[in-house]
Amino acid sequence: MAHRIDPVAVGAVGVLDPDGCRDVATRAAALIDAASLDRSGDGEAVQLWSNDGSEAWLNTWWQPRDSGFHDHGGSGGGVFVIEGEVTGEYLQVAGGRRVSRFGPGDSFSFEGNRIHRVDHLVGAVTVHVYSPPLTTIGHYELVDGELRREAGAPDEVSPPSVELTRAIGGSEASASDLG
């Protein structure tokens, strides 16, 4: 699948704040022909562009895909949902979980210093814009009761945080908390 987008054409010029990332993701998503996507396999993440100020990825997850709790090494971001649904939440240790659900046409943004997870449900197609471009992704998990961060490459798929998710309990959706 070859999808390339001219970042200048969607306003991805310079470093963007999180709301700018969300707006650029929305404009980039309008250029994706969802009907032409290859729907075989589990899905994939394909880079749409990378420049000095930002980068973007088209995520097609035909099977459920939990990103696990992670950070973006200081890069803020924005997401637009083209098809399907995603849920998102920030890591909270008090007050219970607050899970937000986003469907086609929804978008949200996040600061670069937040630990969060995004669960792509079956058939989710999303555009993610990060600024500045990713240099690392921190993956979080509980190991022997201790929260640990493992640095990963920016083009590496994030693993689910099985023990951490189990430890914080419940998964009921609430009003939009991301964005």
Short mmCIF file of C-alpha atoms in Angstrom, two decimals:
data_model
loop_
_atom_site.label_atom_id
_atom_site.label_comp_id
_atom_site.label_asym_id
_atom_site.label_seq_id
_atom_site.Cartn_x
_atom_site.Cartn_y
_atom_site.Cartn_z
CA MET A 1 0.00 0.00 0.00
CA ALA A 2 1.58 3.26 -1.09
CA HIS A 3 0.13 6.31 0.65
CA ARG A 4 2.20 9.47 0.68
CA ILE A 5 0.84 12.89 1.54
CA ASP A 6 2.54 16.22 0.94
CA PRO A 7 2.76 17.64 4.49
CA VAL A 8 2.66 21.23 3.21
CA ALA A 9 -0.67 20.53 1.47
CA VAL A 10 -2.29 19.66 4.84
CA GLY A 11 -0.62 22.45 6.84
CA ALA A 12 2.14 20.40 8.48
CA VAL A 13 4.71 23.19 8.42
CA GLY A 14 7.08 23.59 11.36
CA VAL A 15 6.53 22.21 14.84
CA LEU A 16 2.84 21.84 15.70
CA ASP A 17 1.09 22.00 19.06
CA PRO A 18 -1.24 19.07 19.90
CA ASP A 19 -4.34 20.85 18.57
CA GLY A 20 -2.42 21.61 15.37
CA CYS A 21 -1.54 17.92 15.10
CA ARG A 22 -5.23 17.05 15.45
CA ASP A 23 -6.20 19.56 12.75
CA VAL A 24 -3.50 18.32 10.36
CA ALA A 25 -4.56 14.68 11.01
CA THR A 26 -8.12 15.68 10.07
CA ARG A 27 -6.98 17.28 6.80
CA ALA A 28 -4.69 14.33 5.96
CA ALA A 29 -7.49 11.82 6.66
CA ALA A 30 -9.66 13.57 4.07
CA LEU A 31 -7.07 12.57 1.43
CA ILE A 32 -7.19 8.83 2.27
CA ASP A 33 -9.34 6.63 0.02
CA ALA A 34 -10.51 4.12 2.63
CA ALA A 35 -12.20 1.95 -0.01
CA SER A 36 -8.80 1.26 -1.63
CA LEU A 37 -7.11 -0.03 1.55
CA ASP A 38 -5.78 -3.58 1.59
CA ARG A 39 -7.88 -5.32 4.24
CA SER A 40 -5.94 -8.58 4.37
CA GLY A 41 -3.86 -9.51 7.39
CA ASP A 42 -4.03 -7.99 10.87
CA GLY A 43 -3.31 -4.43 9.70
CA GLU A 44 -0.32 -2.13 9.73
CA ALA A 45 1.03 1.35 10.32
CA VAL A 46 2.29 3.14 7.21
CA GLN A 47 4.19 6.41 7.35
CA LEU A 48 2.51 9.18 5.35
CA TRP A 49 5.31 11.74 5.76
CA SER A 50 8.19 12.80 7.95
CA ASN A 51 9.76 16.24 7.93
CA ASP A 52 11.62 18.44 10.42
CA GLY A 53 8.43 19.48 12.22
CA SER A 54 6.12 16.46 12.17
CA GLU A 55 5.38 12.98 10.95
CA ALA A 56 2.17 11.12 10.20
CA TRP A 57 1.05 7.51 10.15
CA LEU A 58 -1.95 5.75 8.64
CA ASN A 59 -2.97 2.93 10.98
CA THR A 60 -5.19 0.17 9.62
CA TRP A 61 -6.04 -2.43 12.23
CA TRP A 62 -8.35 -5.13 10.88
CA GLN A 63 -7.96 -7.06 14.12
CA PRO A 64 -8.11 -5.53 17.60
CA ARG A 65 -4.89 -3.69 18.51
CA ASP A 66 -4.06 -2.44 22.01
CA SER A 67 -1.14 0.00 22.03
CA GLY A 68 -0.48 -0.58 25.72
CA PHE A 69 0.41 2.35 27.95
CA HIS A 70 3.12 4.41 26.30
CA ASP A 71 4.53 7.89 25.81
CA HIS A 72 5.90 9.56 22.71
CA GLY A 73 9.19 10.79 24.13
CA GLY A 74 7.97 14.38 24.38
CA SER A 75 6.19 14.58 21.01
CA GLY A 76 2.58 15.75 21.12
CA GLY A 77 0.03 14.28 18.78
CA GLY A 78 -3.34 14.28 17.15
CA VAL A 79 -5.53 11.47 15.84
CA PHE A 80 -8.44 11.35 13.39
CA VAL A 81 -10.68 8.27 13.13
CA ILE A 82 -11.63 7.46 9.53
CA GLU A 83 -13.41 4.13 10.13
CA GLY A 84 -14.19 1.90 13.08
CA GLU A 85 -13.68 2.87 16.69
CA VAL A 86 -10.83 3.48 19.09
CA THR A 87 -10.76 3.95 22.83
CA GLY A 88 -8.20 6.00 24.66
CA GLU A 89 -7.19 6.74 28.20
CA TYR A 90 -4.46 8.39 30.22
CA LEU A 91 -2.71 6.39 32.92
CA GLN A 92 -4.34 7.23 36.25
CA VAL A 93 -3.55 5.71 39.59
CA ALA A 94 -6.40 7.37 41.50
CA GLY A 95 -10.06 8.03 40.74
CA GLY A 96 -10.65 4.99 38.52
CA ARG A 97 -10.18 4.59 34.81
CA ARG A 98 -11.67 7.08 32.37
CA VAL A 99 -11.88 5.53 28.93
CA SER A 100 -13.00 7.65 25.97
CA ARG A 101 -14.53 6.18 22.80
CA PHE A 102 -14.05 7.75 19.37
CA GLY A 103 -15.79 6.80 16.12
CA PRO A 104 -15.67 7.84 12.46
CA GLY A 105 -15.18 11.60 12.13
CA ASP A 106 -13.91 12.05 15.70
CA SER A 107 -10.51 13.46 16.54
CA PHE A 108 -8.44 14.11 19.64
CA SER A 109 -5.04 15.41 20.68
CA PHE A 110 -2.58 14.78 23.50
CA GLU A 111 0.41 16.48 25.12
CA GLY A 112 3.84 14.94 24.69
CA ASN A 113 4.37 14.33 28.40
CA ARG A 114 1.31 12.10 28.99
CA ILE A 115 1.28 8.32 29.42
CA HIS A 116 -1.70 6.93 27.51
CA ARG A 117 -3.03 3.96 25.57
CA VAL A 118 -5.18 3.66 22.47
CA ASP A 119 -7.17 0.52 21.77
CA HIS A 120 -8.01 0.14 18.07
CA LEU A 121 -11.15 -1.98 17.80
CA VAL A 122 -11.78 -4.31 14.82
CA GLY A 123 -11.60 -2.37 11.54
CA ALA A 124 -10.19 0.87 12.95
CA VAL A 125 -8.54 3.19 10.41
CA THR A 126 -6.84 6.25 11.87
CA VAL A 127 -4.35 8.97 10.99
CA HIS A 128 -1.85 9.93 13.71
CA VAL A 129 0.29 13.09 13.50
CA TYR A 130 3.21 13.65 15.91
CA SER A 131 5.22 16.81 16.42
CA PRO A 132 8.11 17.07 16.68
CA PRO A 133 8.78 13.76 14.87
CA LEU A 134 9.09 10.74 17.14
CA THR A 135 12.54 9.80 18.37
CA THR A 136 11.45 7.13 20.88
CA ILE A 137 8.36 5.55 22.35
CA GLY A 138 8.33 4.56 26.02
CA HIS A 139 6.42 1.35 26.77
CA TYR A 140 5.08 0.91 30.32
CA GLU A 141 4.44 -2.30 32.23
CA LEU A 142 4.36 -3.55 35.81
CA VAL A 143 7.24 -5.86 36.68
CA ASP A 144 7.17 -7.32 40.19
CA GLY A 145 4.78 -4.54 41.24
CA GLU A 146 7.03 -1.75 39.93
CA LEU A 147 6.13 0.52 37.01
CA ARG A 148 8.86 0.29 34.37
CA ARG A 149 9.49 2.13 31.12
CA GLU A 150 11.24 0.45 28.24
CA ALA A 151 12.36 2.67 25.36
CA GLY A 152 11.41 1.52 21.89
CA ALA A 153 12.06 2.66 18.35
CA PRO A 154 9.48 5.09 16.95
CA ASP A 155 8.49 2.71 14.14
CA GLU A 156 8.11 -0.26 16.50
CA VAL A 157 4.61 -1.50 17.37
CA SER A 158 3.85 -0.90 21.06
CA PRO A 159 3.08 -4.03 23.10
CA PRO A 160 -0.02 -4.25 25.30
CA SER A 161 0.54 -3.46 29.00
CA VAL A 162 -1.15 -6.62 30.29
CA GLU A 163 -0.13 -6.46 33.96
CA LEU A 164 -0.49 -2.68 34.25
CA THR A 165 -3.96 -2.73 32.68
CA ARG A 166 -4.99 -5.56 34.98
CA ALA A 167 -3.68 -3.66 38.03
CA ILE A 168 -5.67 -0.49 37.37
CA GLY A 169 -8.93 -2.47 36.87
CA GLY A 170 -12.23 -1.78 35.03
CA SER A 171 -12.72 -0.58 31.45
CA GLU A 172 -16.02 1.29 31.34
CA ALA A 173 -16.22 4.09 28.78
CA SER A 174 -17.03 7.63 29.88
CA ALA A 175 -17.21 11.09 28.41
CA SER A 176 -14.32 12.17 26.23
CA ASP A 177 -11.21 12.53 28.37
CA LEU A 178 -8.64 12.62 25.56
CA GLY A 179 -8.86 15.72 23.44
#
